Tab-separated table of C-alpha atoms in Angstrom:
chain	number	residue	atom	x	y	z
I	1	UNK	CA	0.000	0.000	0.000
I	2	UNK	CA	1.468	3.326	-0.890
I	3	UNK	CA	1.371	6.059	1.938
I	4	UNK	CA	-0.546	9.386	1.707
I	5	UNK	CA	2.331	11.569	1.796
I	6	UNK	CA	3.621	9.425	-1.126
I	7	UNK	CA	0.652	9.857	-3.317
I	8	UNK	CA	0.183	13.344	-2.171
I	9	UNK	CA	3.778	14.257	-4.045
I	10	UNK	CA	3.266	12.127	-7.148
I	11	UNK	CA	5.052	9.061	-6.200
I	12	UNK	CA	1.929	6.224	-6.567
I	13	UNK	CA	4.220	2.923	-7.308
I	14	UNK	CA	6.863	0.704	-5.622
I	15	UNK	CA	9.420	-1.216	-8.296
I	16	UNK	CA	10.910	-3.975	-6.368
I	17	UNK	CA	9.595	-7.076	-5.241
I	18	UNK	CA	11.318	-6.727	-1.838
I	19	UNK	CA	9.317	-7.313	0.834
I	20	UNK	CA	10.079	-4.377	3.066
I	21	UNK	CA	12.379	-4.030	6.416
I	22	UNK	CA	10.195	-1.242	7.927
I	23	UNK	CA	12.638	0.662	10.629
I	24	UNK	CA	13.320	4.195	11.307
I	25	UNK	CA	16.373	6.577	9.745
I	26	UNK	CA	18.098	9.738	11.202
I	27	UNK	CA	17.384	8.300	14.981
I	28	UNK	CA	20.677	10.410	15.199
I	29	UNK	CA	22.618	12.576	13.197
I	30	UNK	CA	25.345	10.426	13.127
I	31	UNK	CA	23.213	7.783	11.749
I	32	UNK	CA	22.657	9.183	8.439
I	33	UNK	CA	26.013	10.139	7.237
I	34	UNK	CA	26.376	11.833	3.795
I	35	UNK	CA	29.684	12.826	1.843
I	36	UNK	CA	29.973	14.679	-1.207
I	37	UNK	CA	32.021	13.762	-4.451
I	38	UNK	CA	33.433	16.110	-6.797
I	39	UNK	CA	34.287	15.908	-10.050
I	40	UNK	CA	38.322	14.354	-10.822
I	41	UNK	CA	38.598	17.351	-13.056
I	42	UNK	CA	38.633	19.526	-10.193
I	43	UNK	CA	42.507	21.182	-9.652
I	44	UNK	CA	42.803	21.801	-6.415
I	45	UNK	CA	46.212	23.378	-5.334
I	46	UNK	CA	47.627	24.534	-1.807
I	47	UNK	CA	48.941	27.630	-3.648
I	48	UNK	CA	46.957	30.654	-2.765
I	49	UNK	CA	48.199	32.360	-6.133
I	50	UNK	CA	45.550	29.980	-7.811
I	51	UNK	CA	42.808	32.352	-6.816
I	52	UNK	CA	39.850	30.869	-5.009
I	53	UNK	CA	39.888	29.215	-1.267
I	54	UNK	CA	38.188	25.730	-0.779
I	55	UNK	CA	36.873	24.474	2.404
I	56	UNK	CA	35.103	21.213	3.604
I	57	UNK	CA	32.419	21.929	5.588
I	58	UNK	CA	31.287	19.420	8.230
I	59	UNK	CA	28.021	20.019	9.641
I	60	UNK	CA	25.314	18.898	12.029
I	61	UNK	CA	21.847	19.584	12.842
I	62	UNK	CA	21.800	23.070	10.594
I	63	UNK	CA	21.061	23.414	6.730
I	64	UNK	CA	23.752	24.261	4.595
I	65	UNK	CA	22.087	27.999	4.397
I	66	UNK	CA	21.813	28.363	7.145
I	67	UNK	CA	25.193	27.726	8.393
I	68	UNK	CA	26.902	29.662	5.398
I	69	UNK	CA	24.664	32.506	7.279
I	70	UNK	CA	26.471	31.869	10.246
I	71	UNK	CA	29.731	32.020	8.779
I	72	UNK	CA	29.554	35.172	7.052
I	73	UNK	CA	27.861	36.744	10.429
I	74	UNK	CA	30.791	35.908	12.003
I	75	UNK	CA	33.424	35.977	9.519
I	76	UNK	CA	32.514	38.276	7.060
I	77	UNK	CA	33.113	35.957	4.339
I	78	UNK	CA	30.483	34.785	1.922
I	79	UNK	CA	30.870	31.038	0.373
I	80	UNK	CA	29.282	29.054	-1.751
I	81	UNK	CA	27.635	25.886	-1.651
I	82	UNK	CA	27.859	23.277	-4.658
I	83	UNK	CA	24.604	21.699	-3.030
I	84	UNK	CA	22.265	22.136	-0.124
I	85	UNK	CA	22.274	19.369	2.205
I	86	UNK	CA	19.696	19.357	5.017
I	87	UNK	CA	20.036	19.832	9.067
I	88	UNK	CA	18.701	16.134	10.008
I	89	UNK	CA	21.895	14.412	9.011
I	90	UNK	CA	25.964	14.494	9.370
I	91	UNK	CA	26.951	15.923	6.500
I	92	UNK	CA	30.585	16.820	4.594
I	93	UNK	CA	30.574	19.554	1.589
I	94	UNK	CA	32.727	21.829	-0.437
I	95	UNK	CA	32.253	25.129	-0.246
I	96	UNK	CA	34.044	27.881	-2.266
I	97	UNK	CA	34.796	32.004	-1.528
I	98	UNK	CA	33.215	33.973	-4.180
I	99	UNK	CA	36.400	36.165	-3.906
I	100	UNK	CA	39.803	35.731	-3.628
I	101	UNK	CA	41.036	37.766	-0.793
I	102	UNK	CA	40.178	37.022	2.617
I	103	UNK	CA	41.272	33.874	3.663
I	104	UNK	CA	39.537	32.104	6.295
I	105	UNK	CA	40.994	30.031	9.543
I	106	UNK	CA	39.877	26.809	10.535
I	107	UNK	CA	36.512	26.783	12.418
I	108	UNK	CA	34.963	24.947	14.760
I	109	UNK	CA	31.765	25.863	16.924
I	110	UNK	CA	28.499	23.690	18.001
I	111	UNK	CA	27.443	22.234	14.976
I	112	UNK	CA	29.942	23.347	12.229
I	113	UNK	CA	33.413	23.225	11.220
I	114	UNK	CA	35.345	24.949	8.369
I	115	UNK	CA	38.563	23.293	7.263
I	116	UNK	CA	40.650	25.154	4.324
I	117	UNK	CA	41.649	22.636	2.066
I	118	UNK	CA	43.407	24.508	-1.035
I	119	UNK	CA	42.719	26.577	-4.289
I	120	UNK	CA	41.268	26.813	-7.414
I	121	UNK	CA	41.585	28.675	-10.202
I	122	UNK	CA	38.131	29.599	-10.687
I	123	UNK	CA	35.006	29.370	-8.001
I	124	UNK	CA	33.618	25.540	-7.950
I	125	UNK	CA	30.273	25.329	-9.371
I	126	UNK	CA	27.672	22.770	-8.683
I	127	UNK	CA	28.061	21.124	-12.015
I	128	UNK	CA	31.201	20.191	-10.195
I	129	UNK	CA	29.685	18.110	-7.535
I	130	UNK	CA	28.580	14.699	-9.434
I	131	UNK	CA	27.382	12.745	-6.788
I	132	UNK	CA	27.063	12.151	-2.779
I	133	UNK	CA	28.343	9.272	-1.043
I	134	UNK	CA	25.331	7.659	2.130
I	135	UNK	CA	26.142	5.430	5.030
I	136	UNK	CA	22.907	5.193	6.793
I	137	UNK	CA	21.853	2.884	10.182
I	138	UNK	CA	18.411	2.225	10.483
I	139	UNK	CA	16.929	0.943	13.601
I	140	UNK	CA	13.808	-1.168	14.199
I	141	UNK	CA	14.458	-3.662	11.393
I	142	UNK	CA	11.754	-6.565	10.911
I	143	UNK	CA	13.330	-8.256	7.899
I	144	UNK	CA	17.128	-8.876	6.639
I	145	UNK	CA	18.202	-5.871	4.399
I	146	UNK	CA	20.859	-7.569	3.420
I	147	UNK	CA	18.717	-9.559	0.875
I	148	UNK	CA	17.620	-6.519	-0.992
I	149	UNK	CA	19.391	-6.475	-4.145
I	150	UNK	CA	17.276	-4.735	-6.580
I	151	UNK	CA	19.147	-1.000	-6.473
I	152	UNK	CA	19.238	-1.279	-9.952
I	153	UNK	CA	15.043	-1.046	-10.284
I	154	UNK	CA	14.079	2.065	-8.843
I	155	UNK	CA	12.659	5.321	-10.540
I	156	UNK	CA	14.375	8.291	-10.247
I	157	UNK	CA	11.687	10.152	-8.356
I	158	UNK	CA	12.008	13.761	-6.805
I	159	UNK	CA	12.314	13.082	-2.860
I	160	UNK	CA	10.173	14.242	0.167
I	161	UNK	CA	12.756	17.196	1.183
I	162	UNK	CA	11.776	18.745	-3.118
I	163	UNK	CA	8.357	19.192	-1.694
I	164	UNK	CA	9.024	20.974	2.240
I	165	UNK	CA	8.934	16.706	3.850
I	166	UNK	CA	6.492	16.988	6.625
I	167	UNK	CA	4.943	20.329	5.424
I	168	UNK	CA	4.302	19.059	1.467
I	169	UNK	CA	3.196	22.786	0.613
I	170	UNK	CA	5.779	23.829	-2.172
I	171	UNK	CA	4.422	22.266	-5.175
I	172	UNK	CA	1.059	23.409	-4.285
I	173	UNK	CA	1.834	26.781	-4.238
I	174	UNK	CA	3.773	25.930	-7.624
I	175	UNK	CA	0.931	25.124	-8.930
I	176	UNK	CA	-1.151	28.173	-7.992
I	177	UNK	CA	1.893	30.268	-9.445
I	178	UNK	CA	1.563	28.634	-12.670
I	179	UNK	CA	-2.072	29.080	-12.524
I	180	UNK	CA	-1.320	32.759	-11.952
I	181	UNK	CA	-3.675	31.925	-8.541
I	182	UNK	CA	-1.294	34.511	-6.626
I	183	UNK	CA	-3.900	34.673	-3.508
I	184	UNK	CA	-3.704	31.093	-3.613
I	185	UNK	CA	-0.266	30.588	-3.838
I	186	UNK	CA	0.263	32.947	-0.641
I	187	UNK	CA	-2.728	31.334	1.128
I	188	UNK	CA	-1.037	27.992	0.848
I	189	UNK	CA	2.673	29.438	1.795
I	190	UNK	CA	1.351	31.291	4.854
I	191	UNK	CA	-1.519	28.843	6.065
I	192	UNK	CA	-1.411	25.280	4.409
I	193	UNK	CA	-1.626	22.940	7.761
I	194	UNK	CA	0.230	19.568	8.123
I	195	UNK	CA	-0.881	16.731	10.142
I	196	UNK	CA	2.757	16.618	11.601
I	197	UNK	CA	2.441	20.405	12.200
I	198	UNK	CA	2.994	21.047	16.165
I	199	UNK	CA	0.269	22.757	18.059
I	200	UNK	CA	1.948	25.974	17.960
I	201	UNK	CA	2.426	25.764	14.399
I	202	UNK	CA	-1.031	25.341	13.593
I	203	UNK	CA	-2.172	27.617	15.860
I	204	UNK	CA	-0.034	30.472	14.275
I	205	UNK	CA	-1.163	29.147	10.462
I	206	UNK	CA	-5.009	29.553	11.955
I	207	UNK	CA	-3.933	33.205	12.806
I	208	UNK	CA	-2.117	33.854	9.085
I	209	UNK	CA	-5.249	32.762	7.493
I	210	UNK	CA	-7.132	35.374	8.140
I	211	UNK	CA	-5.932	38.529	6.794
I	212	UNK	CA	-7.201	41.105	9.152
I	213	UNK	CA	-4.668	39.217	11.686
I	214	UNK	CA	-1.156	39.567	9.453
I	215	UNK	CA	0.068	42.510	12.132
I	216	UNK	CA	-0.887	39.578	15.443
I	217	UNK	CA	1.130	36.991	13.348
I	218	UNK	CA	4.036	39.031	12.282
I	219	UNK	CA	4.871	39.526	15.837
I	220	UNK	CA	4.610	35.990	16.487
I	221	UNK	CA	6.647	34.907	13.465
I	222	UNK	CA	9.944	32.177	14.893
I	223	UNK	CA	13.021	32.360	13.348
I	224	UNK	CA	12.791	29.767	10.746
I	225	UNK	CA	9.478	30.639	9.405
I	226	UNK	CA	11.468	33.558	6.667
I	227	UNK	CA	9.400	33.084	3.862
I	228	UNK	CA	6.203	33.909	5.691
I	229	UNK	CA	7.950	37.262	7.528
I	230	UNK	CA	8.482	38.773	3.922
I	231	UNK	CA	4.979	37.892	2.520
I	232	UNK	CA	2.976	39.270	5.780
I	233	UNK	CA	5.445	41.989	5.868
I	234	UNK	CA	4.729	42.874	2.318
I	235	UNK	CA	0.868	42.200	2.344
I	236	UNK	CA	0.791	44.950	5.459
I	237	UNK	CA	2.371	47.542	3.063
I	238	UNK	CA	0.657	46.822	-0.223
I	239	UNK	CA	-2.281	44.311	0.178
I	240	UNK	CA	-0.984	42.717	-3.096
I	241	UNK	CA	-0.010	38.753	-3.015
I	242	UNK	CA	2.049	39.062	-6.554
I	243	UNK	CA	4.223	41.977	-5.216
I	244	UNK	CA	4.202	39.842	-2.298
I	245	UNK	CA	5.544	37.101	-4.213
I	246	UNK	CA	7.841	38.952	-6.363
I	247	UNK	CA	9.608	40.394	-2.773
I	248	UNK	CA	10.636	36.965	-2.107
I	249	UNK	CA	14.372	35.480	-2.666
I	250	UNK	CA	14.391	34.435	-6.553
I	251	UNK	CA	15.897	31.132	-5.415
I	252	UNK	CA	12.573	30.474	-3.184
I	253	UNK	CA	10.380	31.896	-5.853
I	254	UNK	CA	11.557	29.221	-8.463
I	255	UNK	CA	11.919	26.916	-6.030
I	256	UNK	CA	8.119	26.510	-5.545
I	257	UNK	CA	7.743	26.554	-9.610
I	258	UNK	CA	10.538	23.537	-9.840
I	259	UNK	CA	8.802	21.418	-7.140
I	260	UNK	CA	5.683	21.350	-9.134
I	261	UNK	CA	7.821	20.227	-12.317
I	262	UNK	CA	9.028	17.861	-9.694
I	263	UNK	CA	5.422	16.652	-8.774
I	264	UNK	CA	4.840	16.492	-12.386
I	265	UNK	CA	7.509	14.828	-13.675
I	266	UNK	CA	6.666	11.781	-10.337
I	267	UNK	CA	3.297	12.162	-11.681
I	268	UNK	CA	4.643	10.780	-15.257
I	269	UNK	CA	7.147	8.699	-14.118
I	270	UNK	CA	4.355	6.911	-11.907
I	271	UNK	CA	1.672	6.708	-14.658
I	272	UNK	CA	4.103	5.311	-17.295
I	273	UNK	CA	5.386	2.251	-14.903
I	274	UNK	CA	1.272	1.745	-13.788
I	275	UNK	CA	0.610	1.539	-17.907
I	276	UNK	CA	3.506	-0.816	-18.889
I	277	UNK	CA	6.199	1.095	-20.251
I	278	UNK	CA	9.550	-0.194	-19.915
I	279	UNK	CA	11.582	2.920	-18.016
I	280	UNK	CA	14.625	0.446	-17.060
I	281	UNK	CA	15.527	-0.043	-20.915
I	282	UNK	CA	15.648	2.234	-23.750
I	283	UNK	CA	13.487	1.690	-26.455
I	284	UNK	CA	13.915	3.067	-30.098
I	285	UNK	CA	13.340	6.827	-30.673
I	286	UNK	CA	13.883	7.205	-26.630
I	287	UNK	CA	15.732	10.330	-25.421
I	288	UNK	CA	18.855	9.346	-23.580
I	289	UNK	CA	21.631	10.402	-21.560
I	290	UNK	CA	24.605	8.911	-22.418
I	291	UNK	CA	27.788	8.098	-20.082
I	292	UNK	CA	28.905	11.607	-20.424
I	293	UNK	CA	25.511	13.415	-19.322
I	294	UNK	CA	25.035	14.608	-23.015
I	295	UNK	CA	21.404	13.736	-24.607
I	296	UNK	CA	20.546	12.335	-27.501
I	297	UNK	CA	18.000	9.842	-29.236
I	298	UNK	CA	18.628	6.014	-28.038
I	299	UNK	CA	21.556	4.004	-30.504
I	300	UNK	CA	21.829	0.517	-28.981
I	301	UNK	CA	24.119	2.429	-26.480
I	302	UNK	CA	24.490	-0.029	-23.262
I	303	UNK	CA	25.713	3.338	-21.508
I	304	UNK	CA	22.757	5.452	-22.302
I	305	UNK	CA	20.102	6.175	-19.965
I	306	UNK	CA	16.628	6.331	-20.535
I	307	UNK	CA	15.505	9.953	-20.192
I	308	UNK	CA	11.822	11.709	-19.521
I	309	UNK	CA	10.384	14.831	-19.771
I	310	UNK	CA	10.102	17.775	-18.030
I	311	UNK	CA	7.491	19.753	-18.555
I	312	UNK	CA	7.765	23.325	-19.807
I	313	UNK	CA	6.757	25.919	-21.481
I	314	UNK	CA	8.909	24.283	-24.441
I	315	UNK	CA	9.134	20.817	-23.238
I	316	UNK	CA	10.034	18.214	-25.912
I	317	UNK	CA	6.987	16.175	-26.625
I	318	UNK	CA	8.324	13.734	-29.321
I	319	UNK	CA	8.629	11.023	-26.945
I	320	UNK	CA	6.690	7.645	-26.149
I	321	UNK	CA	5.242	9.751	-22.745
I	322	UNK	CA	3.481	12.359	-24.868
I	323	UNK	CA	0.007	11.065	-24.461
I	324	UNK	CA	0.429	10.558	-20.767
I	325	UNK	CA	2.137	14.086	-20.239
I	326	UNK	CA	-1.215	14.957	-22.146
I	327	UNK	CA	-3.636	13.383	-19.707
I	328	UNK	CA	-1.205	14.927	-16.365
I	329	UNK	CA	-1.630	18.404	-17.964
I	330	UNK	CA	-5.442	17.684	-18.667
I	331	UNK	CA	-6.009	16.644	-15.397
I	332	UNK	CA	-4.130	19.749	-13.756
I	333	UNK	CA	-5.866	22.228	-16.028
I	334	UNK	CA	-2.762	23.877	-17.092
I	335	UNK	CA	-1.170	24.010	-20.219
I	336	UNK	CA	2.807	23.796	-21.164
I	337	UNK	CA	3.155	27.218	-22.130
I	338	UNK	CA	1.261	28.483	-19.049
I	339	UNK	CA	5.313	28.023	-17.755
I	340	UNK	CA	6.388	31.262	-19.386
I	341	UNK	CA	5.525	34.040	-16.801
I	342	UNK	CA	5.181	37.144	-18.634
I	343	UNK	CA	3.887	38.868	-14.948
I	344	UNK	CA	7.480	37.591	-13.541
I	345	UNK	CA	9.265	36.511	-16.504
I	346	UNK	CA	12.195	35.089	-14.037
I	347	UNK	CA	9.936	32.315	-12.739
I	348	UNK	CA	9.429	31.027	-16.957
I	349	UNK	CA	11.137	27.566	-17.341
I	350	UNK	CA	11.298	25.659	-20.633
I	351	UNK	CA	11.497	22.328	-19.279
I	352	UNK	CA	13.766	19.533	-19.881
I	353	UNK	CA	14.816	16.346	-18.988
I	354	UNK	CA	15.508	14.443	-16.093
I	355	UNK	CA	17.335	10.334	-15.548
I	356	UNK	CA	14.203	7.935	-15.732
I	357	UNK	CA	15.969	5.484	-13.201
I	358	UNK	CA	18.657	5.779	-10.566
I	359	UNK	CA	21.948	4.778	-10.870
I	360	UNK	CA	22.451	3.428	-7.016
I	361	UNK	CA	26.450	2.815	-6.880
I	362	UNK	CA	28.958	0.696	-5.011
I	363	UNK	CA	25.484	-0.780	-3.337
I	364	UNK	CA	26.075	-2.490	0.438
I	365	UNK	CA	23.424	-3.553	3.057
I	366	UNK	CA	24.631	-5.512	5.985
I	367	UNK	CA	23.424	-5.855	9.776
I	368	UNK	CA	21.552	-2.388	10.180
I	369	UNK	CA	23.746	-0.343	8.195
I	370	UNK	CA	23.003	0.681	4.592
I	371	UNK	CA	25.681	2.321	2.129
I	372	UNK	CA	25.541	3.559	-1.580
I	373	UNK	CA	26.580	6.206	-4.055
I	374	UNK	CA	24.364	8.515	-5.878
I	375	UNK	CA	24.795	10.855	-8.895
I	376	UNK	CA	23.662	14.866	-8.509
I	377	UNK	CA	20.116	14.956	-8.193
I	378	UNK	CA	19.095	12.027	-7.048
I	379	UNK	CA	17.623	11.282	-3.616
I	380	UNK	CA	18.370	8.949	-0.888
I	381	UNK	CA	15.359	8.540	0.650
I	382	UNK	CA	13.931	7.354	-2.851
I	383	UNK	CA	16.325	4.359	-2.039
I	384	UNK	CA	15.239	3.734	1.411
I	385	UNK	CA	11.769	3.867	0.488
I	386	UNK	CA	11.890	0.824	-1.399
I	387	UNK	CA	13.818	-0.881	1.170
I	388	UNK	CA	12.087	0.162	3.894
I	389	UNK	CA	8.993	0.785	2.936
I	390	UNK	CA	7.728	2.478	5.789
I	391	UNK	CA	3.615	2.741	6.637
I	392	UNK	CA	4.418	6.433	7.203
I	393	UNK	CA	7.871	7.825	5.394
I	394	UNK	CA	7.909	10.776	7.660
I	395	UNK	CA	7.525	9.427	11.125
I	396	UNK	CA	9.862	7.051	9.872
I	397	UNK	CA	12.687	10.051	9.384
I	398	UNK	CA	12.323	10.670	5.693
């Protein structure tokens, strides 16, 4: 049986036959333990004549904003992340000074450190991060997860974190973007309740819902809750949920328009596998990625990779998934080209393509202990959840 939360983000199937270990991840930070990789092309030299400082950043029970925020507070020096890895785990990342003066010391506090580790000739972008490295414990096992062998059979789905995890608001408010449903969208960002919401939580949501009470909530607002400081603050001064919008960070802004493309693109990987398509193995005329992360149509290539659509306002629809990309934008009401934003042009996306299956590396399961590689984009917890299984992902630590 799939879970709601599943269903609710797109993600309606399971691919393997394994039976399922239940258990829960991320009891502790240590026990979900993730490393990035960067490319081999990457020159890194202890000269500081070559320009640009490298660090490794070790961190624990803070986002990877977040604790670049902390940083620069401090320090005064702004870096830059090749990925974002969340608070709920151990995690190890380069990160990269956007100038090439100030050099930083070593750092250590609570829940960060900051270790120089040479120089580069020009700042490391994310294209040069190919992949993250997991070691994860899960406790509560009820079956032997070192019998699951089928890491070579699951779908490439966006994960729970694309979509805000226990709050699964961002694709929703995506949608009501795209729908240019602006008092929607800012309905859903400043009230949309969870069922693993806290009682304070909800109670302040209840308050943000009605607008007559944005003043009572703004003084309430916590720390975390940024997105919703800017929106009340800007509905107080204008009364107008686009400009509202358009005050946000671009980054969050197209953030909510990607996770729908996320829910989307679940949505068709879902339907395709529920109607018999092979997604495993190219098939003639298929768009692929080959070995190098170039695309092009299928050519007996063992090394190429089934790709699938993402839709956009110029999506490519010559594909075996046309009709059922037809039926997903049917269903929504929305149409391709209702992704070009002429009200905030910087939101438009064309669409593109997106790794049908994942490519789960250097694979290992033994005791409770599960460890695997995975390439830019992909998600761990897509993994887990076919080993796993879990009743509920998210009480489960997904």
């Amino acid at each position: 049986m799939i879970p709601k939360i599943d269903e609710n983000i797109g993600i309606l199937v399971y691919t393997t036959r394994y039976e399922g270990s239940s258990g829960i991840i991320k009891n502790r930070f240590e026990d979900f333990v993730v490393s990035e990789i960067i490319s081999e092309r990457v020159r890194i030299s202890s000269s500081q004549n070559d320009g640009f400082a490298v660090y490794k950043l070790k961190k624990y029970g803070i986002d990877t904003t977040h604790a670049l925020e902390r940083i620069y507070r401090v320090h005064g020096a702004r870096l830059k992340a090749l990925g974002l890895k969340d608070a709920s785990a151990l995690t190890e990342q380069f990160v990269c000074s956007t100038g090439k003066n100030k050099i930083l010391p070593d750092i250590t506090d609570a829940k960060i450190s900051l270790t120089l580790i040479g120089f580069v000739s020009k700042p490391l972008s994310a294209k040069d991060m190919i992949g993250n490295r997991f070691t994860i414990k899960v406790t509560g096992l009820s079956a032997d997860i070192s019998t699951f062998n089928e890491y070579d059979r699951i779908l490439n789905f966006y994960g729970y974190q694309r979509f805000g995890s226990k709050r699964a608001v961002t694709h929703l408010v995506g949608k009501a973007l795209v729908q240019r449903r602006f008092s929607d969208a800012l309905s859903l960002a400043l009230s949309f309740v969870s069922e693993y919401d806290d009682e304070k939580n909800t109670a302040l949501r209840k308050i943000m819902s009605d607008s007559s009470k944005y003043a009572e909530a703004l003084q309430q607002i916590p720390p975390g809750m940024d997105i919703e400081k800017i929106l009340l603050q800007e509905m107080i001064a204008h009364q107008n949920p686009q400009k509202a919008f358009a005050r946000l960070p671009l980054s969050m802004r197209r953030f909510y328009v990607d996770a729908y493309q996320s829910y989307l693109f679940n949505l068709t990987l879902s339907r395709a596998y529920q109607s018999g398509e092979e997604l495993f193995e190219p098939q003639a005329g298929d768009v692929c990625y080959d070995k190098n992360s170039n695309l092009g149509r299928f050519e007996m290539d063992p090394n190429q990779k089934l790709a699938i659509p993402i839709i956009g306002y110029s999506y490519f629809k010559k594909t075996r998934f046309e009709s059922i990309l037809g039926r997903i934008l049917e269903n929504e009401e929305i149409s391709a080209k209702d992704f070009y934003f002429k009200e905030m042009q910087e939101l438009s996306s064309e669409g593109g393509f997106r790794s049908a299956c994942i490519k789960c590396a250097d694979f290992a399961a033994c005791d409770d202990t599960i460890e695997f590689t995975l390439p830019r984009g992909s998600y761990a917890t897509i993994v887990l959840r076919e080993i796993l299984k879990p009743k509920d992902p998210l009480l489960a630590g997904f």
